[in-house]
Short mmCIF file of C-alpha atoms in Angstrom, two decimals:
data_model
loop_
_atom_site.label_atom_id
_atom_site.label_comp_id
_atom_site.label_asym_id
_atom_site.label_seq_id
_atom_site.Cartn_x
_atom_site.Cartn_y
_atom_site.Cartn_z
CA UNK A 649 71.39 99.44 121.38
CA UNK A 650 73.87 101.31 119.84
CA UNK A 651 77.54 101.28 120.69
CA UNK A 652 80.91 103.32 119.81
CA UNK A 653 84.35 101.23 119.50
CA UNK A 654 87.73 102.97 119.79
CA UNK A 655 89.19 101.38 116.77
CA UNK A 656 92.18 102.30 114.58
CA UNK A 657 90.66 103.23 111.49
CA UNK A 658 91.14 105.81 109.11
CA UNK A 659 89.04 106.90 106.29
CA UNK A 660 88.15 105.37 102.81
CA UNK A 661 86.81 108.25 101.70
CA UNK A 662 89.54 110.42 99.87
CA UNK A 663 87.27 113.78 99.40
CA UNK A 664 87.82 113.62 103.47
CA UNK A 665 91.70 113.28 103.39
CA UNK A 666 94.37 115.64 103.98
CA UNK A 667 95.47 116.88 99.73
CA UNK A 668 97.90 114.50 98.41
CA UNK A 669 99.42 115.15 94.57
CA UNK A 670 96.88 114.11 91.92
CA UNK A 671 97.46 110.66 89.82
CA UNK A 672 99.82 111.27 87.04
CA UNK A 673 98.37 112.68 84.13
CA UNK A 674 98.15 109.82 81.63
CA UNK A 675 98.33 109.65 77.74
CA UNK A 676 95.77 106.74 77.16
CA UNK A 677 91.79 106.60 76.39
CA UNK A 678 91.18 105.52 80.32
CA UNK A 679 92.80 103.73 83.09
CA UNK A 680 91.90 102.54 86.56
CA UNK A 681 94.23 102.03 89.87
CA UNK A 682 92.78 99.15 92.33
CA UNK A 683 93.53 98.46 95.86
CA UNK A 684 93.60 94.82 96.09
CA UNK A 685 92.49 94.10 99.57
CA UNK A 686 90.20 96.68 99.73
CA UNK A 687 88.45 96.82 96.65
CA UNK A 688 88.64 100.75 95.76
CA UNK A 689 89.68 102.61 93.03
CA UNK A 690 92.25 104.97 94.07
CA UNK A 691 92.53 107.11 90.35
CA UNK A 692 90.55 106.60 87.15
CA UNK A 693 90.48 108.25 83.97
CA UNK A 694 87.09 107.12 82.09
CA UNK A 695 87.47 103.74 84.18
CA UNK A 696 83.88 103.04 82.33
CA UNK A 697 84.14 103.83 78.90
CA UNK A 698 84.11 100.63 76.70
CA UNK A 699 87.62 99.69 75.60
CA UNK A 700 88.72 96.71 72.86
CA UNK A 701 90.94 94.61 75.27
CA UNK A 702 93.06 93.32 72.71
CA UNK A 703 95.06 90.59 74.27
CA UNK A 704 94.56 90.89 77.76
CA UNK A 705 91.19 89.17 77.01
CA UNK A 706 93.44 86.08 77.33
CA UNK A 707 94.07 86.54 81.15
CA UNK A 708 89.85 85.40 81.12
CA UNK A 709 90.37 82.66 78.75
CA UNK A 710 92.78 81.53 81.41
CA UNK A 711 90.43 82.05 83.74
CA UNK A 712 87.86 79.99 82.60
CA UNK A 713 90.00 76.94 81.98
CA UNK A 714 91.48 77.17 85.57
CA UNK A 715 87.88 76.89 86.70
CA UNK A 716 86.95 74.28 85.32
CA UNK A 717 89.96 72.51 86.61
CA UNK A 718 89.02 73.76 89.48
CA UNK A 719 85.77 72.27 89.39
CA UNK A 720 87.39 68.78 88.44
CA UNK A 721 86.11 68.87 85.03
CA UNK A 722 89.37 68.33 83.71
CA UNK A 723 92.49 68.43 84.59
CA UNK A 724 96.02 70.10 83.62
CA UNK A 725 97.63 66.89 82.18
CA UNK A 726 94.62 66.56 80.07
CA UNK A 727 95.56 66.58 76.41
CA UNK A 728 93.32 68.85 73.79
CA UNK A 729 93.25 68.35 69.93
CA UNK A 730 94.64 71.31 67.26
CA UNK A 731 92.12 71.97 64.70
CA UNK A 732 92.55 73.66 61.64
CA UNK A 733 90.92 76.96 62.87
CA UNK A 734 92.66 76.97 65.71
CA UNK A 735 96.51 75.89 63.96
CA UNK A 736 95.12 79.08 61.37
CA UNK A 737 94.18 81.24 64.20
CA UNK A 738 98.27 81.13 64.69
CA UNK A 739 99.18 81.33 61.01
CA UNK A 740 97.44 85.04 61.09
CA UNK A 741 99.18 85.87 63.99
CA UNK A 742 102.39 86.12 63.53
CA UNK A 743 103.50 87.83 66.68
CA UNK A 744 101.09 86.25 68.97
CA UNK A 745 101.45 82.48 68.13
CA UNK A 746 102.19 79.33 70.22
CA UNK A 747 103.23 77.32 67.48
CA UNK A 748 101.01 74.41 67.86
CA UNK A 749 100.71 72.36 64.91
CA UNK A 750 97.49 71.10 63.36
CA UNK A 751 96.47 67.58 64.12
CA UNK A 752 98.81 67.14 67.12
CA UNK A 753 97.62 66.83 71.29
CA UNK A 754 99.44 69.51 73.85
CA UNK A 755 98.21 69.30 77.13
CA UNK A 756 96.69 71.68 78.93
CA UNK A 757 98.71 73.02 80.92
CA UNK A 758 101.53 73.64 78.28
CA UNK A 759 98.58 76.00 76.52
CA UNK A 760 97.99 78.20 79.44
CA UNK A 761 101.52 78.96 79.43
CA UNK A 762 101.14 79.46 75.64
CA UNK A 763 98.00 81.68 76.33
CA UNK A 764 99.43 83.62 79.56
CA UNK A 765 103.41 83.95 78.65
CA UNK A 766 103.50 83.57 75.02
CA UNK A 767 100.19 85.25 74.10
CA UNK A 768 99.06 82.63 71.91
CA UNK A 769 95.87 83.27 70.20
CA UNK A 770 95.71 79.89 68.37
CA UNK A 771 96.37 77.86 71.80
CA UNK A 772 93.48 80.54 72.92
CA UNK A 773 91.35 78.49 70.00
CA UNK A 774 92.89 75.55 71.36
CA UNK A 775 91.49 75.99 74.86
CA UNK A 776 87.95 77.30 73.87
CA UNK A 777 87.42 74.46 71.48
CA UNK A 778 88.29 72.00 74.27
CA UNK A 779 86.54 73.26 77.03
CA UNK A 780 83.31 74.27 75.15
CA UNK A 781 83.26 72.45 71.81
CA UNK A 782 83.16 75.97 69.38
CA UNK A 783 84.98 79.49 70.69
CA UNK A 784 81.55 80.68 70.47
CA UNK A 785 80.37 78.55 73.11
CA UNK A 786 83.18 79.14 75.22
CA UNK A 787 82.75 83.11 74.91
CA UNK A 788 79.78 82.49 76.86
CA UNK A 789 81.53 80.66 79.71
CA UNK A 790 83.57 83.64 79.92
CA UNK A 791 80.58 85.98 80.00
CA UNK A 792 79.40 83.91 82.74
CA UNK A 793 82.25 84.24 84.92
CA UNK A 794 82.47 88.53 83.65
CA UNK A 795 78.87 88.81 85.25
CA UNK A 796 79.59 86.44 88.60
CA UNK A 797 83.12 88.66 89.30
CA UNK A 798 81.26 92.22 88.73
CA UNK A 799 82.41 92.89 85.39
CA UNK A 800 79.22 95.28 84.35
CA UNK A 801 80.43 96.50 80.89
CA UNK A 802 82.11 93.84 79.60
CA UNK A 803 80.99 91.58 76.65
CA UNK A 804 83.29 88.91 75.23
CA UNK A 805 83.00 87.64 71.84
CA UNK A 806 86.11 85.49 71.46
CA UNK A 807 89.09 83.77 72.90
CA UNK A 808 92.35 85.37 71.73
CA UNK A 809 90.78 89.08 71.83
CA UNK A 810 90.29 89.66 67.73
CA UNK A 811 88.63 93.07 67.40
CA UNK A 812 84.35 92.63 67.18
CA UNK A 813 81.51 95.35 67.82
CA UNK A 814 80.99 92.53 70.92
CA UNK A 815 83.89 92.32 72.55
CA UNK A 816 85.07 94.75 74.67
CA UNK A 817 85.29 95.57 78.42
CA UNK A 818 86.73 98.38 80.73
CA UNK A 819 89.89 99.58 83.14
CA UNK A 820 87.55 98.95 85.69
CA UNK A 821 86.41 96.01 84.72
CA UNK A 822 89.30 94.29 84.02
CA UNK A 823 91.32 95.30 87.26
CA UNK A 824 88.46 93.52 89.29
CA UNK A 825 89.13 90.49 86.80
CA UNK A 826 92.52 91.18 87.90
CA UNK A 827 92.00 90.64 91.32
CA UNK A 828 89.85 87.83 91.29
CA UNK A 829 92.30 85.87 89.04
CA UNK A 830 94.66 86.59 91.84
CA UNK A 831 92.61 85.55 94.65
CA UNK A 832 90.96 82.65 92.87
CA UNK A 833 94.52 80.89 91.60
CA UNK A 834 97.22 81.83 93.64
CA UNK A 835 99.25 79.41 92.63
CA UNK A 836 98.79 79.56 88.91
CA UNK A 837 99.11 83.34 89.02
CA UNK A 838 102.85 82.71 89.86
CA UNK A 839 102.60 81.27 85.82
CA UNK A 840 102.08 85.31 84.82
CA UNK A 841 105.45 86.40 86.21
CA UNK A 842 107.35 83.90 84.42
CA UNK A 843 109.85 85.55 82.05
CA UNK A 844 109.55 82.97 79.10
CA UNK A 845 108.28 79.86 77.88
CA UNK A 846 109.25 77.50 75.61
CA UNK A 847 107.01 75.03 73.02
CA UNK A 848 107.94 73.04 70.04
CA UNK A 849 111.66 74.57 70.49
CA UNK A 850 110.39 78.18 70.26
CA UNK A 851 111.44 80.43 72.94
CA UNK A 852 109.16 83.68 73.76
CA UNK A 853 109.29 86.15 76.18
CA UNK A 854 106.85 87.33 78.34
CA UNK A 855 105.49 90.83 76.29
CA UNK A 856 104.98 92.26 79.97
CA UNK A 857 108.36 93.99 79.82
CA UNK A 858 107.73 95.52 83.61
CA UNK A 859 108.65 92.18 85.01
CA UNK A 860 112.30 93.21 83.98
CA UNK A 861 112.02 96.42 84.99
CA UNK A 862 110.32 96.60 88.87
CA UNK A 863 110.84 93.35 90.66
CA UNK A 864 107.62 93.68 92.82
CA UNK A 865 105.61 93.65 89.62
CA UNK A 866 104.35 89.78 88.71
CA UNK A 867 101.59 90.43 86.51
CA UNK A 868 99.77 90.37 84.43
CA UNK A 869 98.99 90.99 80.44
CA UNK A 870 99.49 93.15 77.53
CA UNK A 871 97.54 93.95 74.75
CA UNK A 872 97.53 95.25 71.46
CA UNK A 873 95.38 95.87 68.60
CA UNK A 874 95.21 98.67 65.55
CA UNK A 875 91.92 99.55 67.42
CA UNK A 876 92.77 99.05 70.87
CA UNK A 877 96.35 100.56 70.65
CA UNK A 878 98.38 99.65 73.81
CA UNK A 879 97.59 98.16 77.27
CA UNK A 880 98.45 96.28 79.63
CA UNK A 881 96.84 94.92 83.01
CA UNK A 882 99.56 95.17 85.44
CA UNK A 883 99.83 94.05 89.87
CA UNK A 884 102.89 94.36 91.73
CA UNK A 885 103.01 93.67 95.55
CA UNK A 886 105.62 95.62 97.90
CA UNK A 887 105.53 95.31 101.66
CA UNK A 888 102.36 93.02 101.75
CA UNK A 889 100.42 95.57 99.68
CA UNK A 890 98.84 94.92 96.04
CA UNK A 891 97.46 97.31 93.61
CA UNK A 892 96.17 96.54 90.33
CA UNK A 893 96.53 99.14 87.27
CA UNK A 894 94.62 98.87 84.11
CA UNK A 895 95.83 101.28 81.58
CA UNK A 896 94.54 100.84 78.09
CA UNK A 897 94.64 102.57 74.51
CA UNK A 898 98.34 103.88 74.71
CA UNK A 899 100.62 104.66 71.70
CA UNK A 900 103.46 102.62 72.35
CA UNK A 901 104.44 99.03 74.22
CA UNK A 902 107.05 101.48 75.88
CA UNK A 903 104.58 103.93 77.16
CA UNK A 904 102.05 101.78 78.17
CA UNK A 905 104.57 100.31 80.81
CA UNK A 906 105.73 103.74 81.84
CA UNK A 907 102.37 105.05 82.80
CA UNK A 908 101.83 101.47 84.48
CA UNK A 909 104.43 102.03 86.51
CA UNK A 910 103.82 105.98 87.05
CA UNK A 911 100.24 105.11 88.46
CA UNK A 912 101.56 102.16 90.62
CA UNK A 913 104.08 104.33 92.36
CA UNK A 914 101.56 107.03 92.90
CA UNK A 915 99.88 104.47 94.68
CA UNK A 916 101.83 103.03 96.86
CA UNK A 917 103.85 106.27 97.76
CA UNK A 918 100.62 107.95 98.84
CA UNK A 919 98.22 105.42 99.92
CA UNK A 920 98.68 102.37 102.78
CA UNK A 921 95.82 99.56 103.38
CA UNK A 922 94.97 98.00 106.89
CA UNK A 923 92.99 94.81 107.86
CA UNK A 924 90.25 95.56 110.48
CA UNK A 925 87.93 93.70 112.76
CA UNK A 926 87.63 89.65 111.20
CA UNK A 927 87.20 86.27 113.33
CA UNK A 928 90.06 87.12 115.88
CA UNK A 929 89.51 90.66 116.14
CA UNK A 930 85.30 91.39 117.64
CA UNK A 931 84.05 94.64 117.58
CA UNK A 932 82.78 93.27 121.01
CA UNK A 933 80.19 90.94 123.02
CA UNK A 934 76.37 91.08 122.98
CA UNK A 935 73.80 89.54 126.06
CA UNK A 936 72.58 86.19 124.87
CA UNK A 937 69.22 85.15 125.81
CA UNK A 938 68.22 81.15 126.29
CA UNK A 939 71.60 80.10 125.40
CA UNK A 940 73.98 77.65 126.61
CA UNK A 941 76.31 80.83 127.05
CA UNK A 942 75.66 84.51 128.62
CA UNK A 943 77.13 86.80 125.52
CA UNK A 944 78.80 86.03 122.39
CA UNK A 945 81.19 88.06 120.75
CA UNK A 946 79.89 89.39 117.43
CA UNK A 947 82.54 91.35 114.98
CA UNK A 948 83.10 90.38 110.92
CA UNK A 949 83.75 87.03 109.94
CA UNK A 950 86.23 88.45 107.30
CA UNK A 951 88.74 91.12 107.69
CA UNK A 952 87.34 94.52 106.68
CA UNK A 953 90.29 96.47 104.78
CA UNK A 954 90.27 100.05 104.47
CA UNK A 955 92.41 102.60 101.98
CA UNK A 956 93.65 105.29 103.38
CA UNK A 957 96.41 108.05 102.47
CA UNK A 958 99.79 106.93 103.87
CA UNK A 959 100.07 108.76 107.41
CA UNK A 960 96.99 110.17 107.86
CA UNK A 961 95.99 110.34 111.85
CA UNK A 962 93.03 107.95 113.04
CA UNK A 963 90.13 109.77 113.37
CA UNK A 964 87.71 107.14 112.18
CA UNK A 965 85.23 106.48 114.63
CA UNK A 966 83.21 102.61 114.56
CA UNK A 967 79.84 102.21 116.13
CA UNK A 968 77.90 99.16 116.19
CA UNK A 969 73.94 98.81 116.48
CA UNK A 970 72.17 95.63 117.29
CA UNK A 971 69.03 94.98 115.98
CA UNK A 972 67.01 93.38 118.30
CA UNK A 973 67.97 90.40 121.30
CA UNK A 974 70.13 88.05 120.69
CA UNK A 975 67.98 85.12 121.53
CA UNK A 976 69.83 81.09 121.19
CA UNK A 977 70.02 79.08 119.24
CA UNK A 978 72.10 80.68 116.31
CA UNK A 979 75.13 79.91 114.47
CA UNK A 980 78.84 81.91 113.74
CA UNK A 981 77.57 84.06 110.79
CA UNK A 982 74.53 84.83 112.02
CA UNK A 983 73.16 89.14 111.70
CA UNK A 984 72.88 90.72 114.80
CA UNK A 985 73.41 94.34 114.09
CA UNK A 986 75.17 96.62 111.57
CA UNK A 987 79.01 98.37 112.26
CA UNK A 988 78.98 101.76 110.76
CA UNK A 989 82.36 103.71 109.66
CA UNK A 990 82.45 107.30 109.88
CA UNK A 991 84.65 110.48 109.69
CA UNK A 992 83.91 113.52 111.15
CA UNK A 993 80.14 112.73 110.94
CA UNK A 994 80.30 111.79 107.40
CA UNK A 995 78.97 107.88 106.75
CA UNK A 996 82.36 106.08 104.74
CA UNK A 997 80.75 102.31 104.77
CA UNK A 998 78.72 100.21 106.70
CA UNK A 999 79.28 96.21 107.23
CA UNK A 1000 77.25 92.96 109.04
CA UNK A 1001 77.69 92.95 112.38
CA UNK A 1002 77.43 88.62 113.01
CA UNK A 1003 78.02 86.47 115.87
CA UNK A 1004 81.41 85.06 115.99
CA UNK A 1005 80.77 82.03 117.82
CA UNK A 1006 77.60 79.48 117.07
CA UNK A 1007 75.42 79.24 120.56
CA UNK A 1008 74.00 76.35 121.43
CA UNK A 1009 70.15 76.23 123.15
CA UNK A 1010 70.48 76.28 127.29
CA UNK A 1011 68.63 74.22 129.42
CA UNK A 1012 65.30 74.00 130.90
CA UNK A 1013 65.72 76.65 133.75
CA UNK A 1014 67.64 79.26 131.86
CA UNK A 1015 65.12 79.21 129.06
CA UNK A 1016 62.70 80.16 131.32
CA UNK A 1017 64.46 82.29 133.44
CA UNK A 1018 65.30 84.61 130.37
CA UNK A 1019 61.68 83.98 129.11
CA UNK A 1020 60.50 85.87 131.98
CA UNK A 1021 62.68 88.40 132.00
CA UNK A 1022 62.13 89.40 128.33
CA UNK A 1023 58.62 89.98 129.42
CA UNK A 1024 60.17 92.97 131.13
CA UNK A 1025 62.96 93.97 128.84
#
């Protein structure tokens, strides 16, 4: 049974668009622009060649600490010890130090804001050692968490983001680590839009320099290595909207945050997001057989977002086909047929198509009743 809705959608796929201005034309080895609710790259520039990610390695290292808070492992008050490789890791890095002092205790949550505002690579030692014993061990946690987000070409070797043959990762990559920092810690993520931080009586800025300069931009981290030259990992929100740019190996700190913000702006002048279908909004109702109810609406349990370019008329049709009856019991969730996007003929995406509502068995009678009559159907 297949079935046509009249819905508001317009079309993911940008080939099919009405021409808008190309992205801006970008001095740096490769860079990626994200849709947040949506998932899709809107402009990329070798979004999969393998990059050094300098600092903005650290935004993981965060990552993986927050999880395991998250997970109740420990907690943010928790205290962790300075070693002497760690207190070191700081003494060769003069610009990108916390200032802990060997021997001492910080707690946990004063070295996240040394990782994320201050760019600390020895409170990055800090943190490994405490959460996995050696920063080897904890490179491997943040593997782990790389392969579970979608991270395909990405392989971290350490905590702070020291150059190695083994650690590097991609625009691509790191704008989806990007977005699932932001979905997974909300509140946390507020920590990356701070402007400055203070430890041991040191004052340091936040190195993401855009948080002056745009306030709709709260995130997220620069990098820099001799290898890696310049990036930065950058989101900014306007209107309810959030893209995520990734722009890595520029040759300046001041460039790197100009082409951020050229590629942002492209974005959000020429492209607009909507949230489709989801628990209150069915795609429509389907006959229930044996049930304690007649139909059941069926739909997306999530909201489906779509990218589209800003004012371009709705000409996406939705069709749904169920796949077989609907026969009780069955539960909210459960597959009964497959929605299908398209534009002008041409397939953009296809989604679940799952009951809305759970249905409980019906009784005696109308089991049989319908048993009968699916003899005939």
């Amino acid at each position: 049974m297949k079935r046509l809705l009249a819905l508001p959608l317009l079309s993911l796929s940008l080939s099919l668009h009405a021409a808008i201005p190309a992205a801006p034309t970008l001095e740096a080895s490769s860079y990626a622009l994200l849709d947040y609710d949506s998932g899709e790259l809107l402009a990329a520039s070798n979004p999969d060649q393998r990059v050094g990610p300098a600092s903005i390695t650290k935004v993981m290292t965060a990552y993986v600490v927050l999880e395991e808070i998250r997970q109740g492992r420990m907690k943010l008050e928790d205290t962790a010890f300075v070693s002497e490789k760690a207190w070191r890791q700081g003494i060769d890095s003069s610009e990108s130090r916390m200032f802990v002092q060997v021997g001492t205790r910080v707690p946990l949550e004063a070295l996240l804001h040394g990782v994320i505002t201050q760019s600390g690579n020895d409170a990055s030692v800090v943190l490994a050692e405490h959460v996995a014993g050696s920063e080897e061990a904890f490179a491997e946690l943040m593997n782990q968490q790389a392969a579970r987000i979608g991270m395909k070409n990405t392989h971290f070797a350490n905590a702070p983001g020291m150059p190695d043959p083994q650690h590097y990762s991609t625009a691509r990559d790191l704008t989806l680590l990007g977005r699932a920092l932001i979905q997974s810690f909300p509140e946390q993520y507020k920590w990356f839009a701070l402007p400055d931080y203070t430890y041991n009586g040191i004052t340091q800025p936040n190195r993401n320099l855009l948080l002056k300069k745009d306030p709709s931009v709260d995130g997220i981290k620069t990098g820099h290595t001799s290898e890696a030259g310049y990036c930065l990992l950058a989101s900014a929100q306007r209107d309810g909207r959030r893209l995520i740019s990734a722009v890595m190996g520029t040759k300046s700190w001041a460039y790197r945050e100009q082409a951020s913000l050229e590629l942002l702006n492209w974005g959000f002048r020429f492209f607009e997001s909507a949230q489709l279908l989801g628990p209150t909004k069915p795609a429509g109702t389907v006959k229930v057989w044996k049930g304690a109810a007649g139909e059941v609406q069926v739909g997306t349990l999530k909201p489906v977002a779509i990218t589209l370019p800003r004012g371009e008329a709705a000409r996406v049709q939705a069709s749904w086909q169920q796949e077989g009856e609907a026969i009780a019991p069955f539960a909210a969730g459960q597959k009964l047929g497959t929605l299908t996007l398209t534009l002008d003929g041409k397939l953009l995406r296809t989604e679940p198509l799952v009951a809305l509502q759970d249905v409980g068995k019906g009784g005696f009678w109308r089991r049989l009743i319908d048993t009968i009559r699916l003899w005939f159907a």
